[in-house]
Amino acid sequence: MPNKPEHISSNFDAALYGLRNDVLMMSGLTDRMFQMAFEALLARNTELCDHVLAEDDEIDTLEKQVDQDGVSLLIRFHPVASDMRQVISAMKVSTSLERVGDLSVTIARRAKRLNGRPLVPEVALLEPAYQIAVAIFRDAVRAFAESDSELARTLKLRDKELDVLTTDLAEKLVAQATAEPEFVSSYLDLIFVARALERVGDHATNIAEDAFWRDEAADIRHLHEAGRATGH
């Protein structure tokens, strides 16, 4: 922080370090929740579903703590330029992580509903979408943790691929529900899971965009759309 006494700068750095660590801890918990939720879906494991639901409170608590600490940093130190972006990006990433946690809860709840009914084999169709979603999520967190702007830049296009896949999945599941109306409730649950996977990709992309903005002071949210419009 320019033009600040050394003790103020060191206090800010220590507080920022704590804020960053809380976000990284939150990312690890969110990753675990997401993984457990989908595993519970495939394995028809109701106990694992309940474990995901129980962990959501911890994610919510961490998100509130990051938000409070971030606001406190902004009020106490009045950071500017890159210091300000460090704080704001941490707060925004925390919000995205909390939403991925909420989507994991959605998957776990749908899995619990499915467990009370006969197995529909189409559940296996969701696994490729999950693998893409979790890879995008983990790379977004890595871009944030390691300040990897090039990695962050790639995730928008990968998310578009996930969008195409989940849309195709939803169409197949709707067709299957029409063909087998006795299983319509189960197919609807799977459609909601597919939409949750799509949304995980969206929030992961937001994390990558916030990391890029923090490190490069540039907005890449509409980079690919602008490129198509100009022919580049």
Coordinates of C-alpha atoms in Angstrom, one line a residue:
M1 CA 0.0 0.0 0.0
P2 CA 1.8 3.2 -1.2
N3 CA 2.3 6.1 1.2
K4 CA 1.3 4.1 4.3
P5 CA 3.4 3.7 7.5
E6 CA 5.1 0.3 7.6
H7 CA 3.1 -0.9 10.6
I8 CA -0.2 -0.2 8.8
S9 CA 1.0 -1.9 5.6
S10 CA 2.0 -5.0 7.6
N11 CA -1.3 -5.1 9.4
F12 CA -3.1 -4.9 6.1
D13 CA -1.0 -7.7 4.7
A14 CA -1.7 -9.9 7.7
A15 CA -5.4 -9.3 7.5
L16 CA -5.4 -9.9 3.7
Y17 CA -3.5 -13.1 4.2
G18 CA -6.2 -14.3 6.7
L19 CA -9.0 -13.3 4.3
R20 CA -7.3 -15.2 1.4
N21 CA -6.8 -18.3 3.6
D22 CA -10.5 -18.3 4.6
V23 CA -11.4 -18.2 0.9
L24 CA -9.1 -21.1 0.1
M25 CA -10.4 -23.1 3.1
M26 CA -13.9 -22.4 1.9
S27 CA -13.0 -23.6 -1.6
G28 CA -11.7 -26.9 -0.2
L29 CA -14.9 -27.5 1.7
T30 CA -17.0 -26.6 -1.3
D31 CA -15.1 -29.0 -3.6
R32 CA -15.6 -31.8 -1.1
M33 CA -19.4 -31.0 -0.8
F34 CA -19.7 -31.0 -4.6
Q35 CA -17.8 -34.3 -5.0
M36 CA -19.8 -36.0 -2.2
A37 CA -23.1 -34.8 -3.6
F38 CA -22.5 -36.4 -7.0
E39 CA -21.1 -39.5 -5.4
A40 CA -24.2 -39.8 -3.3
L41 CA -26.3 -39.5 -6.5
L42 CA -24.4 -42.3 -8.3
A43 CA -24.2 -44.6 -5.3
R44 CA -27.7 -44.0 -4.1
N45 CA -26.2 -43.2 -0.7
T46 CA -28.7 -41.4 1.5
E47 CA -26.2 -41.1 4.4
L48 CA -23.8 -39.2 2.2
C49 CA -26.6 -36.9 1.1
D50 CA -27.3 -36.0 4.7
H51 CA -23.5 -35.3 5.2
V52 CA -23.6 -32.8 2.4
L53 CA -26.7 -31.1 3.8
A54 CA -25.0 -30.9 7.2
E55 CA -21.8 -29.3 5.8
D56 CA -23.7 -26.4 4.1
D57 CA -23.9 -24.5 7.4
E58 CA -20.1 -24.4 7.6
I59 CA -19.9 -22.9 4.1
D60 CA -22.5 -20.3 4.9
T61 CA -20.7 -19.3 8.1
L62 CA -17.4 -18.9 6.3
E63 CA -19.0 -16.9 3.5
K64 CA -20.4 -14.5 6.1
Q65 CA -17.0 -14.3 7.9
V66 CA -15.2 -13.4 4.6
D67 CA -17.8 -10.8 3.8
Q68 CA -17.5 -9.2 7.3
D69 CA -13.7 -9.3 7.3
G70 CA -13.6 -7.9 3.8
V71 CA -15.8 -4.9 4.7
S72 CA -13.7 -4.4 7.8
L73 CA -10.5 -4.3 5.7
L74 CA -12.0 -1.7 3.3
I75 CA -13.1 0.5 6.2
R76 CA -9.9 0.3 8.2
F77 CA -7.3 0.6 5.5
H78 CA -9.0 2.3 2.5
P79 CA -7.0 0.2 0.0
V80 CA -6.7 1.3 -3.6
A81 CA -5.6 -0.2 -6.9
S82 CA -4.4 -3.8 -6.6
D83 CA -4.9 -3.9 -2.8
M84 CA -8.5 -3.0 -3.2
R85 CA -9.0 -5.6 -6.0
Q86 CA -7.5 -8.3 -3.7
V87 CA -10.1 -7.6 -1.0
I88 CA -13.1 -7.3 -3.4
S89 CA -12.2 -10.3 -5.4
A90 CA -11.9 -12.5 -2.3
M91 CA -15.4 -11.4 -1.2
K92 CA -16.8 -12.1 -4.7
V93 CA -15.2 -15.5 -4.9
S94 CA -16.5 -16.3 -1.5
T95 CA -20.0 -15.6 -2.7
S96 CA -19.5 -17.8 -5.8
L97 CA -18.2 -20.6 -3.6
E98 CA -21.3 -20.3 -1.3
R99 CA -23.5 -20.7 -4.3
V100 CA -21.7 -23.8 -5.5
G101 CA -22.3 -25.2 -2.0
D102 CA -26.0 -24.4 -2.4
L103 CA -26.0 -26.3 -5.7
S104 CA -24.3 -29.2 -4.1
V105 CA -27.2 -29.2 -1.6
T106 CA -29.7 -29.2 -4.5
I107 CA -28.0 -32.3 -6.0
A108 CA -28.0 -34.0 -2.6
R109 CA -31.7 -33.3 -2.0
R110 CA -32.6 -34.6 -5.5
A111 CA -30.5 -37.7 -4.9
K112 CA -32.4 -38.4 -1.6
R113 CA -35.7 -38.1 -3.6
L114 CA -34.3 -40.5 -6.2
N115 CA -33.2 -43.0 -3.6
G116 CA -36.8 -43.5 -2.6
R117 CA -37.8 -44.7 -6.1
P118 CA -36.6 -47.4 -8.5
L119 CA -33.3 -46.7 -10.1
V120 CA -33.4 -45.0 -13.5
P121 CA -30.2 -45.9 -15.4
E122 CA -30.1 -42.5 -17.1
V123 CA -28.5 -41.2 -14.0
A124 CA -25.2 -42.4 -15.5
L125 CA -25.6 -39.9 -18.4
L126 CA -24.9 -37.1 -16.0
E127 CA -21.4 -38.2 -15.1
P128 CA -19.6 -36.6 -18.1
A129 CA -21.2 -33.3 -17.3
Y130 CA -20.1 -33.6 -13.7
Q131 CA -16.5 -34.4 -14.7
I132 CA -16.4 -31.2 -16.8
A133 CA -18.0 -29.1 -14.1
V134 CA -15.7 -30.2 -11.4
A135 CA -12.7 -29.8 -13.6
I136 CA -13.7 -26.2 -14.4
F137 CA -14.4 -25.5 -10.8
R138 CA -11.0 -26.8 -9.7
D139 CA -9.2 -24.9 -12.4
A140 CA -11.0 -21.7 -11.4
V141 CA -9.9 -22.1 -7.8
R142 CA -6.4 -22.8 -9.0
A143 CA -6.4 -19.7 -11.1
F144 CA -7.4 -17.7 -8.1
A145 CA -4.9 -19.4 -5.7
E146 CA -2.0 -19.2 -8.1
S147 CA -2.8 -16.0 -9.9
D148 CA -2.8 -17.9 -13.2
S149 CA -4.4 -15.4 -15.6
E150 CA -3.9 -17.6 -18.7
L151 CA -5.8 -20.5 -17.0
A152 CA -8.5 -18.1 -15.9
R153 CA -8.9 -16.9 -19.5
T154 CA -9.6 -20.4 -20.8
L155 CA -12.5 -21.3 -18.6
K156 CA -15.2 -19.3 -20.4
L157 CA -15.1 -21.5 -23.5
R158 CA -15.0 -24.6 -21.4
D159 CA -18.1 -23.5 -19.6
K160 CA -19.8 -23.0 -23.0
E161 CA -19.1 -26.7 -23.8
L162 CA -20.7 -27.6 -20.5
D163 CA -23.7 -25.6 -21.3
V164 CA -24.1 -27.4 -24.6
L165 CA -23.8 -30.8 -22.9
T166 CA -26.3 -30.1 -20.1
T167 CA -28.8 -28.7 -22.6
D168 CA -28.5 -31.8 -24.6
L169 CA -28.9 -33.9 -21.5
A170 CA -32.0 -32.1 -20.4
E171 CA -33.6 -32.6 -23.9
K172 CA -32.8 -36.4 -23.7
L173 CA -34.3 -36.6 -20.2
V174 CA -37.5 -34.8 -21.2
A175 CA -37.9 -37.2 -24.1
Q176 CA -37.3 -40.1 -21.8
A177 CA -39.9 -38.7 -19.3
T178 CA -42.4 -38.5 -22.2
A179 CA -41.7 -42.1 -23.2
E180 CA -41.9 -43.4 -19.6
P181 CA -44.4 -41.2 -17.7
E182 CA -44.4 -43.5 -14.7
F183 CA -40.9 -42.3 -14.0
V184 CA -41.5 -38.7 -14.8
S185 CA -40.6 -37.5 -11.2
S186 CA -37.2 -39.2 -11.4
Y187 CA -36.5 -37.7 -14.8
L188 CA -37.4 -34.3 -13.5
D189 CA -35.0 -34.7 -10.6
L190 CA -32.3 -35.6 -13.0
I191 CA -33.1 -32.5 -15.1
F192 CA -32.7 -30.3 -12.0
V193 CA -29.3 -32.0 -11.3
A194 CA -28.2 -31.3 -14.9
R195 CA -29.1 -27.6 -14.4
A196 CA -27.2 -27.6 -11.1
L197 CA -24.1 -28.8 -12.9
E198 CA -24.5 -26.1 -15.5
R199 CA -24.8 -23.5 -12.8
V200 CA -21.6 -24.8 -11.1
G201 CA -19.8 -24.1 -14.3
D202 CA -21.2 -20.6 -14.4
H203 CA -20.1 -19.8 -10.9
A204 CA -16.7 -21.4 -11.5
T205 CA -16.3 -19.0 -14.5
N206 CA -17.2 -16.1 -12.3
I207 CA -14.4 -17.1 -9.9
A208 CA -11.9 -17.2 -12.8
E209 CA -13.1 -13.8 -14.1
D210 CA -12.7 -12.3 -10.6
A211 CA -9.2 -13.8 -10.3
F212 CA -8.3 -12.3 -13.7
W213 CA -9.7 -8.9 -12.8
R214 CA -7.7 -8.9 -9.5
D215 CA -4.4 -9.8 -11.3
E216 CA -4.8 -7.9 -14.6
A217 CA -7.2 -5.1 -13.7
A218 CA -9.2 -6.1 -16.8
D219 CA -12.7 -7.4 -17.3
I220 CA -12.9 -10.6 -19.4
R221 CA -16.6 -11.3 -18.8
H222 CA -17.5 -10.5 -22.4
L223 CA -14.2 -11.2 -24.0
H224 CA -15.4 -14.0 -26.3
E225 CA -18.5 -12.2 -27.3
A226 CA -16.5 -9.1 -28.2
G227 CA -14.1 -11.3 -30.2
R228 CA -16.9 -12.8 -32.2
A229 CA -18.5 -9.4 -32.9
T230 CA -15.2 -8.0 -34.3
G231 CA -14.2 -11.2 -36.2
H232 CA -11.2 -11.9 -33.9

